[in-house]
mmCIF file of C-alpha atoms in Angstrom:
data_model
loop_
_atom_site.group_PDB
_atom_site.id
_atom_site.type_symbol
_atom_site.label_atom_id
_atom_site.label_comp_id
_atom_site.label_asym_id
_atom_site.label_seq_id
_atom_site.Cartn_x
_atom_site.Cartn_y
_atom_site.Cartn_z
ATOM 1 C CA LYS S 1 138.849 143.700 93.698
ATOM 2 C CA ILE S 2 138.659 142.668 97.339
ATOM 3 C CA ILE S 3 134.922 143.348 97.434
ATOM 4 C CA PHE S 4 134.430 141.462 94.171
ATOM 5 C CA LEU S 5 136.420 138.509 95.491
ATOM 6 C CA PHE S 6 134.428 138.497 98.733
ATOM 7 C CA LEU S 7 131.079 138.528 96.892
ATOM 8 C CA SER S 8 132.283 135.758 94.593
ATOM 9 C CA LEU S 9 133.236 133.609 97.554
ATOM 10 C CA MET S 10 129.901 134.262 99.238
ATOM 11 C CA PHE S 11 128.078 133.260 96.058
ATOM 12 C CA LEU S 12 130.163 130.085 95.801
ATOM 13 C CA VAL S 13 129.468 129.142 99.440
ATOM 14 C CA GLN S 14 125.723 129.674 98.956
ATOM 15 C CA ALA S 15 125.762 127.608 95.774
ATOM 16 C CA VAL S 16 127.597 124.735 97.464
ATOM 17 C CA CYS S 17 125.251 124.822 100.493
ATOM 18 C CA SER S 18 122.211 124.904 98.219
ATOM 19 C CA ALA S 19 123.529 121.975 96.190
ATOM 20 C CA SER S 20 124.098 119.947 99.335
ATOM 21 C CA VAL S 21 120.458 120.175 100.463
ATOM 22 C CA PRO S 22 118.695 116.832 99.751
ATOM 23 C CA THR S 23 115.815 116.933 97.267
ATOM 24 C CA VAL S 24 112.704 114.945 96.384
ATOM 25 C CA ARG S 25 113.187 113.938 92.749
ATOM 26 C CA ASP S 26 110.146 111.895 91.789
ATOM 27 C CA PHE S 27 106.860 110.345 92.952
ATOM 28 C CA ARG S 28 104.896 107.403 91.639
ATOM 29 C CA TYR S 29 102.111 105.158 92.900
ATOM 30 C CA SER S 30 100.342 101.911 92.069
ATOM 31 C CA ILE S 31 97.472 99.775 93.354
ATOM 32 C CA LEU S 32 98.624 96.353 94.524
ATOM 33 C CA LYS S 33 96.870 93.253 95.833
ATOM 34 C CA ALA S 34 96.931 92.635 99.590
ATOM 35 C CA SER S 35 94.720 89.563 99.147
ATOM 36 C CA ALA S 36 92.266 88.158 96.635
ATOM 37 C CA ASP S 37 89.613 90.733 97.565
ATOM 38 C CA GLU S 38 91.694 93.540 99.094
ATOM 39 C CA ASN S 39 93.905 96.205 97.510
ATOM 40 C CA TYR S 40 96.379 98.678 98.931
ATOM 41 C CA LEU S 41 97.951 101.890 97.678
ATOM 42 C CA HIS S 42 101.727 101.749 97.206
ATOM 43 C CA MET S 43 103.585 105.075 96.893
ATOM 44 C CA GLU S 44 107.260 105.695 96.172
ATOM 45 C CA ILE S 45 109.071 108.986 96.784
ATOM 46 C CA LYS S 46 112.560 109.108 95.266
ATOM 47 C CA LEU S 47 115.183 111.007 97.257
ATOM 48 C CA ASP S 48 118.753 111.869 96.333
ATOM 49 C CA SER S 49 119.844 111.282 99.937
ATOM 50 C CA VAL S 50 120.276 108.245 102.182
ATOM 51 C CA ASN S 51 119.316 107.821 105.845
ATOM 52 C CA GLN S 52 116.743 110.584 105.352
ATOM 53 C CA LYS S 53 114.777 111.636 108.462
ATOM 54 C CA TYR S 54 110.988 111.754 108.085
ATOM 55 C CA ASN S 55 107.758 111.408 110.055
ATOM 56 C CA LEU S 56 104.394 109.969 108.991
ATOM 57 C CA GLN S 57 101.313 110.449 111.188
ATOM 58 C CA VAL S 58 97.601 111.242 111.182
ATOM 59 C CA ASN S 59 97.152 114.988 110.771
ATOM 60 C CA PRO S 60 96.127 116.169 114.277
ATOM 61 C CA ASP S 61 94.109 119.005 112.686
ATOM 62 C CA ASN S 62 92.259 116.869 110.129
ATOM 63 C CA ASN S 63 91.429 113.220 110.776
ATOM 64 C CA LYS S 64 90.956 112.530 107.058
ATOM 65 C CA GLN S 65 94.598 113.204 106.269
ATOM 66 C CA LEU S 66 97.982 111.568 106.717
ATOM 67 C CA LEU S 67 100.795 114.047 107.227
ATOM 68 C CA LEU S 68 104.281 113.241 105.928
ATOM 69 C CA THR S 69 107.201 115.482 106.893
ATOM 70 C CA ILE S 70 110.562 114.965 105.172
ATOM 71 C CA PHE S 71 113.092 116.946 107.145
ATOM 72 C CA ASN S 72 115.739 119.230 105.646
ATOM 73 C CA THR S 73 114.664 118.557 102.056
ATOM 74 C CA ARG S 74 113.582 120.556 99.014
ATOM 75 C CA LEU S 75 111.278 119.878 96.060
ATOM 76 C CA LYS S 76 113.214 119.430 92.810
ATOM 77 C CA ASN S 77 110.178 119.176 90.537
ATOM 78 C CA ASP S 78 107.240 121.615 90.656
ATOM 79 C CA ASN S 79 105.027 118.980 89.014
ATOM 80 C CA LEU S 80 104.994 117.117 92.342
ATOM 81 C CA LYS S 81 102.989 119.790 94.148
ATOM 82 C CA GLN S 82 99.603 118.025 93.766
ATOM 83 C CA ILE S 83 98.947 114.559 92.377
ATOM 84 C CA ASP S 84 95.599 112.761 92.127
ATOM 85 C CA LEU S 85 95.594 109.215 93.512
ATOM 86 C CA ASP S 86 93.178 106.299 93.067
ATOM 87 C CA GLY S 87 90.249 108.089 94.775
ATOM 88 C CA THR S 88 89.127 105.129 96.876
ATOM 89 C CA ILE S 89 92.046 104.423 99.187
ATOM 90 C CA ALA S 90 93.371 107.990 98.930
ATOM 91 C CA GLN S 91 92.241 111.000 96.923
ATOM 92 C CA GLN S 92 95.433 112.965 96.396
ATOM 93 C CA ILE S 93 98.867 113.839 97.726
ATOM 94 C CA SER S 94 100.087 117.420 97.801
ATOM 95 C CA PHE S 95 103.657 118.528 98.473
ATOM 96 C CA GLN S 96 104.685 121.921 99.784
ATOM 97 C CA GLN S 97 107.793 123.524 101.174
ATOM 98 C CA LYS S 98 107.558 124.340 104.888
ATOM 99 C CA GLY S 99 110.721 126.195 105.782
ATOM 100 C CA ASN S 100 113.578 123.713 105.423
ATOM 101 C CA ASP S 101 111.231 120.708 105.276
ATOM 102 C CA ILE S 102 108.810 119.217 102.782
ATOM 103 C CA GLN S 103 105.320 118.507 104.022
ATOM 104 C CA ALA S 104 103.121 116.119 102.044
ATOM 105 C CA VAL S 105 99.414 115.779 102.811
ATOM 106 C CA ILE S 106 97.717 112.520 101.806
ATOM 107 C CA SER S 107 93.957 113.147 101.644
ATOM 108 C CA LEU S 108 91.646 110.225 102.402
ATOM 109 C CA PRO S 109 87.905 109.787 101.695
ATOM 110 C CA TYR S 110 87.431 108.307 105.204
ATOM 111 C CA ASN S 111 88.642 108.760 108.782
ATOM 112 C CA ALA S 112 92.373 108.081 109.044
ATOM 113 C CA GLY S 113 91.634 105.882 112.062
ATOM 114 C CA LEU S 114 90.563 103.271 109.505
ATOM 115 C CA ALA S 115 93.804 103.569 107.529
ATOM 116 C CA ASP S 116 96.399 100.859 107.997
ATOM 117 C CA TYR S 117 99.571 102.620 106.874
ATOM 118 C CA LYS S 118 103.283 101.899 107.041
ATOM 119 C CA SER S 119 106.463 103.395 105.614
ATOM 120 C CA HIS S 120 110.011 102.249 104.848
ATOM 121 C CA LEU S 121 113.161 103.969 103.615
ATOM 122 C CA LEU S 122 114.993 101.779 101.105
ATOM 123 C CA SER S 123 118.493 102.352 99.722
ATOM 124 C CA GLN S 124 118.664 102.093 95.941
ATOM 125 C CA LYS S 125 120.946 99.652 94.158
ATOM 126 C CA ARG S 126 124.643 100.416 94.115
ATOM 127 C CA HIS S 127 124.691 101.910 90.612
ATOM 128 C CA LEU S 128 121.992 104.408 91.638
ATOM 129 C CA SER S 129 122.312 107.136 94.247
ATOM 130 C CA GLY S 130 119.834 108.118 96.914
ATOM 131 C CA SER S 131 116.928 106.193 98.438
ATOM 132 C CA VAL S 132 113.219 105.505 98.054
ATOM 133 C CA LEU S 133 110.654 106.281 100.739
ATOM 134 C CA THR S 134 107.751 103.853 100.344
ATOM 135 C CA ILE S 135 104.316 104.358 101.880
ATOM 136 C CA ASP S 136 101.608 101.700 101.824
ATOM 137 C CA VAL S 137 98.013 102.573 102.729
ATOM 138 C CA LYS S 138 95.110 100.174 103.116
ATOM 139 C CA LYS S 139 91.604 100.861 104.387
ATOM 140 C CA MET S 140 90.651 98.636 107.330
ATOM 141 C CA PRO S 141 87.094 97.591 108.193
ATOM 142 C CA ASN S 142 85.554 99.606 111.016
ATOM 143 C CA LYS S 143 86.254 97.002 113.697
ATOM 144 C CA PRO S 144 86.768 99.216 116.777
ATOM 145 C CA ASN S 145 83.180 100.476 116.769
ATOM 146 C CA ASN S 146 81.846 96.929 116.551
ATOM 147 C CA MET S 147 82.915 96.201 120.129
ATOM 148 C CA SER S 148 80.016 95.393 122.428
ATOM 149 C CA LEU S 149 80.426 97.212 125.754
ATOM 150 C CA SER S 150 76.968 97.316 127.289
ATOM 151 C CA ALA S 151 78.021 98.658 130.704
ATOM 152 C CA VAL S 152 79.294 102.026 129.417
ATOM 153 C CA ALA S 153 75.910 103.076 128.027
ATOM 154 C CA GLY S 154 74.448 106.114 129.788
ATOM 155 C CA HIS S 155 77.682 107.028 131.597
ATOM 156 C CA THR S 156 79.467 110.349 131.172
ATOM 157 C CA ILE S 157 83.205 110.058 130.558
ATOM 158 C CA VAL S 158 85.832 112.767 130.083
ATOM 159 C CA LEU S 159 88.926 111.889 128.039
ATOM 160 C CA ASP S 160 92.035 114.024 128.425
ATOM 161 C CA PRO S 161 94.635 113.619 125.629
ATOM 162 C CA GLY S 162 97.815 114.767 127.372
ATOM 163 C CA HIS S 163 99.682 117.881 126.200
ATOM 164 C CA GLY S 164 98.853 119.588 122.876
ATOM 165 C CA GLY S 165 99.416 122.854 121.050
ATOM 166 C CA SER S 166 102.469 124.654 122.400
ATOM 167 C CA ASP S 167 103.243 121.669 124.652
ATOM 168 C CA SER S 168 104.534 118.721 122.643
ATOM 169 C CA GLY S 169 105.016 116.519 125.687
ATOM 170 C CA ALA S 170 107.875 114.042 125.443
ATOM 171 C CA VAL S 171 109.553 113.543 122.052
ATOM 172 C CA GLY S 172 110.888 110.165 120.964
ATOM 173 C CA PRO S 173 114.256 109.421 119.311
ATOM 174 C CA ASP S 174 112.652 109.560 115.844
ATOM 175 C CA GLY S 175 110.845 112.815 116.625
ATOM 176 C CA ILE S 176 107.400 111.375 117.396
ATOM 177 C CA MET S 177 105.589 113.722 119.769
ATOM 178 C CA GLU S 178 103.587 112.588 122.781
ATOM 179 C CA LYS S 179 100.781 115.078 122.059
ATOM 180 C CA THR S 180 100.143 113.419 118.684
ATOM 181 C CA ILE S 181 99.955 109.903 120.114
ATOM 182 C CA THR S 182 97.680 110.816 123.019
ATOM 183 C CA LEU S 183 95.198 112.559 120.734
ATOM 184 C CA ALA S 184 95.124 109.682 118.243
ATOM 185 C CA VAL S 185 94.440 107.100 120.975
ATOM 186 C CA ALA S 186 91.861 109.314 122.717
ATOM 187 C CA GLN S 187 89.959 109.779 119.462
ATOM 188 C CA LYS S 188 89.782 106.019 119.007
ATOM 189 C CA VAL S 189 88.599 105.538 122.608
ATOM 190 C CA TYR S 190 85.990 108.252 122.005
ATOM 191 C CA ASN S 191 84.617 106.515 118.895
ATOM 192 C CA ILE S 192 84.314 103.155 120.636
ATOM 193 C CA LEU S 193 82.626 104.531 123.758
ATOM 194 C CA VAL S 194 80.179 106.749 121.862
ATOM 195 C CA SER S 195 79.186 103.884 119.572
ATOM 196 C CA ASN S 196 78.297 101.934 122.725
ATOM 197 C CA GLY S 197 76.021 104.617 124.168
ATOM 198 C CA ALA S 198 78.369 106.577 126.459
ATOM 199 C CA ALA S 199 78.358 110.372 126.657
ATOM 200 C CA VAL S 200 81.992 111.331 126.043
ATOM 201 C CA VAL S 201 83.706 114.721 126.171
ATOM 202 C CA MET S 202 87.351 115.315 125.240
ATOM 203 C CA THR S 203 89.394 118.112 126.797
ATOM 204 C CA ARG S 204 90.813 118.753 123.329
ATOM 205 C CA THR S 205 89.941 117.372 119.903
ATOM 206 C CA THR S 206 92.758 118.991 117.907
ATOM 207 C CA ASP S 207 96.402 119.898 118.427
ATOM 208 C CA LYS S 208 95.764 122.861 120.704
ATOM 209 C CA ASP S 209 96.274 124.101 124.250
ATOM 210 C CA VAL S 210 93.167 123.708 126.408
ATOM 211 C CA TYR S 211 93.738 127.025 128.239
ATOM 212 C CA ALA S 212 96.021 129.149 126.048
ATOM 213 C CA PRO S 213 99.344 128.820 124.193
ATOM 214 C CA ASN S 214 102.421 128.906 126.413
ATOM 215 C CA ASP S 215 100.316 129.181 129.563
ATOM 216 C CA SER S 216 101.444 128.079 132.998
ATOM 217 C CA ALA S 217 101.218 124.400 133.868
ATOM 218 C CA ALA S 218 98.694 125.105 136.642
ATOM 219 C CA GLU S 219 96.383 127.059 134.299
ATOM 220 C CA GLU S 220 96.532 124.378 131.617
ATOM 221 C CA LEU S 221 95.901 121.489 133.992
ATOM 222 C CA GLN S 222 93.092 123.299 135.797
ATOM 223 C CA ALA S 223 91.416 123.960 132.447
ATOM 224 C CA ARG S 224 91.408 120.209 131.822
ATOM 225 C CA VAL S 225 89.977 119.547 135.271
ATOM 226 C CA ASN S 226 87.306 122.179 134.651
ATOM 227 C CA VAL S 227 86.019 120.306 131.607
ATOM 228 C CA ALA S 228 85.092 117.399 133.891
ATOM 229 C CA GLU S 229 83.958 119.489 136.859
ATOM 230 C CA PHE S 230 81.648 121.788 134.891
ATOM 231 C CA LEU S 231 79.771 118.896 133.313
ATOM 232 C CA LYS S 232 76.827 117.406 135.141
ATOM 233 C CA ASN S 233 77.393 113.955 136.618
ATOM 234 C CA THR S 234 80.788 113.132 135.110
ATOM 235 C CA ASP S 235 81.381 109.508 136.088
ATOM 236 C CA ILE S 236 85.092 109.095 135.351
ATOM 237 C CA PHE S 237 88.071 111.126 134.060
ATOM 238 C CA ILE S 238 90.832 109.461 132.034
ATOM 239 C CA SER S 239 94.078 111.226 131.102
ATOM 240 C CA ILE S 240 96.137 109.547 128.379
ATOM 241 C CA HIS S 241 99.922 109.954 128.169
ATOM 242 C CA ALA S 242 103.105 108.316 126.860
ATOM 243 C CA ASN S 243 105.950 107.786 129.308
ATOM 244 C CA SER S 244 109.551 108.996 128.958
ATOM 245 C CA PHE S 245 112.846 108.507 130.779
ATOM 246 C CA THR S 246 116.493 109.454 130.310
ATOM 247 C CA ASN S 247 117.460 105.788 130.019
ATOM 248 C CA PRO S 248 116.186 104.664 126.585
ATOM 249 C CA THR S 249 115.799 101.065 127.766
ATOM 250 C CA ALA S 250 112.961 101.983 130.166
ATOM 251 C CA ASN S 251 109.818 100.251 128.941
ATOM 252 C CA GLY S 252 106.318 99.101 129.742
ATOM 253 C CA THR S 253 102.792 100.259 130.540
ATOM 254 C CA GLU S 254 101.478 101.685 133.810
ATOM 255 C CA THR S 255 98.441 103.444 135.240
ATOM 256 C CA PHE S 256 98.180 105.970 138.078
ATOM 257 C CA TYR S 257 95.327 106.892 140.429
ATOM 258 C CA TYR S 258 94.859 109.287 143.338
ATOM 259 C CA GLY S 259 95.588 107.475 146.616
ATOM 260 C CA PRO S 260 92.445 108.257 148.654
ATOM 261 C CA SER S 261 90.147 107.151 145.815
ATOM 262 C CA TYR S 262 89.237 103.463 146.061
ATOM 263 C CA GLN S 263 87.138 103.766 142.896
ATOM 264 C CA GLY S 264 90.081 105.347 141.083
ATOM 265 C CA GLN S 265 92.236 102.426 142.171
ATOM 266 C CA GLN S 266 89.637 99.965 140.853
ATOM 267 C CA LEU S 267 89.368 101.767 137.528
ATOM 268 C CA ALA S 268 93.161 101.830 137.194
ATOM 269 C CA SER S 269 93.364 98.111 137.951
ATOM 270 C CA PHE S 270 90.776 97.129 135.324
ATOM 271 C CA VAL S 271 92.296 99.317 132.596
ATOM 272 C CA GLN S 272 95.891 98.295 133.356
ATOM 273 C CA SER S 273 95.009 94.605 133.253
ATOM 274 C CA GLU S 274 93.309 94.926 129.865
ATOM 275 C CA MET S 275 96.170 96.936 128.365
ATOM 276 C CA ILE S 276 98.819 94.407 129.438
ATOM 277 C CA GLN S 277 96.780 91.495 128.107
ATOM 278 C CA ALA S 278 96.469 93.317 124.785
ATOM 279 C CA ASN S 279 99.990 94.657 124.242
ATOM 280 C CA GLY S 280 102.231 92.114 125.977
ATOM 281 C CA LEU S 281 104.587 94.852 127.218
ATOM 282 C CA ALA S 282 106.219 94.977 130.644
ATOM 283 C CA ASP S 283 103.582 95.371 133.357
ATOM 284 C CA ARG S 284 104.618 98.336 135.517
ATOM 285 C CA GLY S 285 101.384 97.984 137.470
ATOM 286 C CA THR S 286 99.197 100.638 139.073
ATOM 287 C CA SER S 287 100.503 103.258 141.476
ATOM 288 C CA GLU S 288 99.280 106.136 143.615
ATOM 289 C CA ALA S 289 100.185 109.607 142.369
ATOM 290 C CA ASN S 290 99.378 113.203 143.208
ATOM 291 C CA PHE S 291 99.257 114.391 139.618
ATOM 292 C CA TYR S 292 97.255 117.603 139.349
ATOM 293 C CA VAL S 293 94.462 116.200 137.172
ATOM 294 C CA LEU S 294 94.004 113.241 139.539
ATOM 295 C CA LYS S 295 94.122 115.211 142.771
ATOM 296 C CA HIS S 296 91.782 118.009 141.661
ATOM 297 C CA THR S 297 89.012 116.001 140.011
ATOM 298 C CA SER S 298 86.114 114.981 142.243
ATOM 299 C CA MET S 299 85.215 111.857 140.258
ATOM 300 C CA PRO S 300 87.309 108.639 139.947
ATOM 301 C CA SER S 301 90.288 109.527 137.754
ATOM 302 C CA ILE S 302 93.263 107.723 136.265
ATOM 303 C CA LEU S 303 96.329 108.691 134.239
ATOM 304 C CA ILE S 304 97.499 106.121 131.695
ATOM 305 C CA GLU S 305 101.093 105.812 130.475
ATOM 306 C CA LEU S 306 100.647 103.782 127.279
ATOM 307 C CA ALA S 307 104.341 102.965 126.736
ATOM 308 C CA PHE S 308 107.726 104.713 126.698
ATOM 309 C CA ILE S 309 108.082 107.110 123.783
ATOM 310 C CA SER S 310 111.768 107.470 124.782
ATOM 311 C CA ASN S 311 112.271 103.770 123.980
ATOM 312 C CA TYR S 312 112.981 103.328 120.257
ATOM 313 C CA ASN S 313 110.916 100.145 119.895
ATOM 314 C CA GLU S 314 107.977 101.439 121.914
ATOM 315 C CA GLU S 315 108.046 104.783 120.078
ATOM 316 C CA SER S 316 107.544 102.822 116.856
ATOM 317 C CA LEU S 317 104.641 100.940 118.427
ATOM 318 C CA LEU S 318 103.028 104.135 119.707
ATOM 319 C CA ASN S 319 103.171 105.606 116.220
ATOM 320 C CA SER S 320 101.458 102.553 114.721
ATOM 321 C CA ASP S 321 97.746 102.780 114.002
ATOM 322 C CA THR S 322 97.382 99.083 114.792
ATOM 323 C CA PHE S 323 98.922 99.519 118.254
ATOM 324 C CA GLN S 324 96.863 102.654 118.918
ATOM 325 C CA THR S 325 93.679 100.756 118.059
ATOM 326 C CA LEU S 326 94.752 97.819 120.243
ATOM 327 C CA MET S 327 95.309 100.126 123.220
ATOM 328 C CA ALA S 328 92.085 102.052 122.662
ATOM 329 C CA GLN S 329 90.098 98.820 122.648
ATOM 330 C CA ALA S 330 91.845 97.638 125.826
ATOM 331 C CA ILE S 331 91.139 100.910 127.626
ATOM 332 C CA CYS S 332 87.470 100.650 126.667
ATOM 333 C CA ARG S 333 87.228 97.062 127.885
ATOM 334 C CA GLY S 334 88.738 98.155 131.204
ATOM 335 C CA ILE S 335 86.214 100.988 131.510
ATOM 336 C CA ASN S 336 83.386 98.580 130.729
ATOM 337 C CA LYS S 337 84.548 96.149 133.430
ATOM 338 C CA TYR S 338 84.719 99.006 135.925
ATOM 339 C CA PHE S 339 81.088 99.946 135.301
ATOM 340 C CA GLN S 340 80.052 96.274 135.386
ATOM 341 C CA ALA S 341 81.588 95.965 138.876
ATOM 342 C CA GLU S 342 79.783 99.002 140.300
#
């Protein structure tokens, strides 16, 4: 009887815990008008929970996908596993259980860098329980690659998206990871520079470690330096990061260079000026630093801190495709001015 009672209690506890796990109940989508000649895809995911935590970003392993993670949630309806969408703005959305979370992949017929996307969590009316997670996606014209930057043509540039793989970098209050932001911005910088005739190499193009997973900091950083050093005639090295501090009110944009390098200082000055003009954030200026990738590269090198991922408002900006594009364009204009001044 004691054993039976114990097993019954265990079953009851498991049932209660299972019932308390939030679920995704339904999904629907529609095509709405953004303007007279422009449509956008509107998606609604119904949840039986409120204040649900989630993250929406470009898939770091596939730049034709948006990756939605809904934390600590389960699928209630198996019919939601794969749904065809309009085919022009997005091809399909597929849901799958990843441990305790739901991961939804939104497949696009174009590079996600051209997707203007936003999300909101809305509480349902009082007589209904739960909330609705809305996602709006619109394809933007390919404006970044239309920039005219004649001075970068023929130059060799190495871009270093900070962190990656086993190293997330700093993590913001909403769970946005530095490694994701740095890669997204670097990819946009790459596209702009290449379209203007520059030879560009990235230390990583996916969410991976450059040297090896869980390696030492020195090995990882040296591997990034080696990418620039082993190339012939690398002109400049640019490492892209997002700042972080224990005080969540810390804010702004800054750029670092290696002290003895006058050219590095000039490059930092041009890029910093363009970024501040573009984003309107606090100007933290340019500063000398002995960061490994700056000290051990033989060409002019800078390390950019786009904004503070530890600051709630700036984390939201960093995760915005519009802001990422704005910063990428500013960085490229700064690089172009540097080469013009040579």
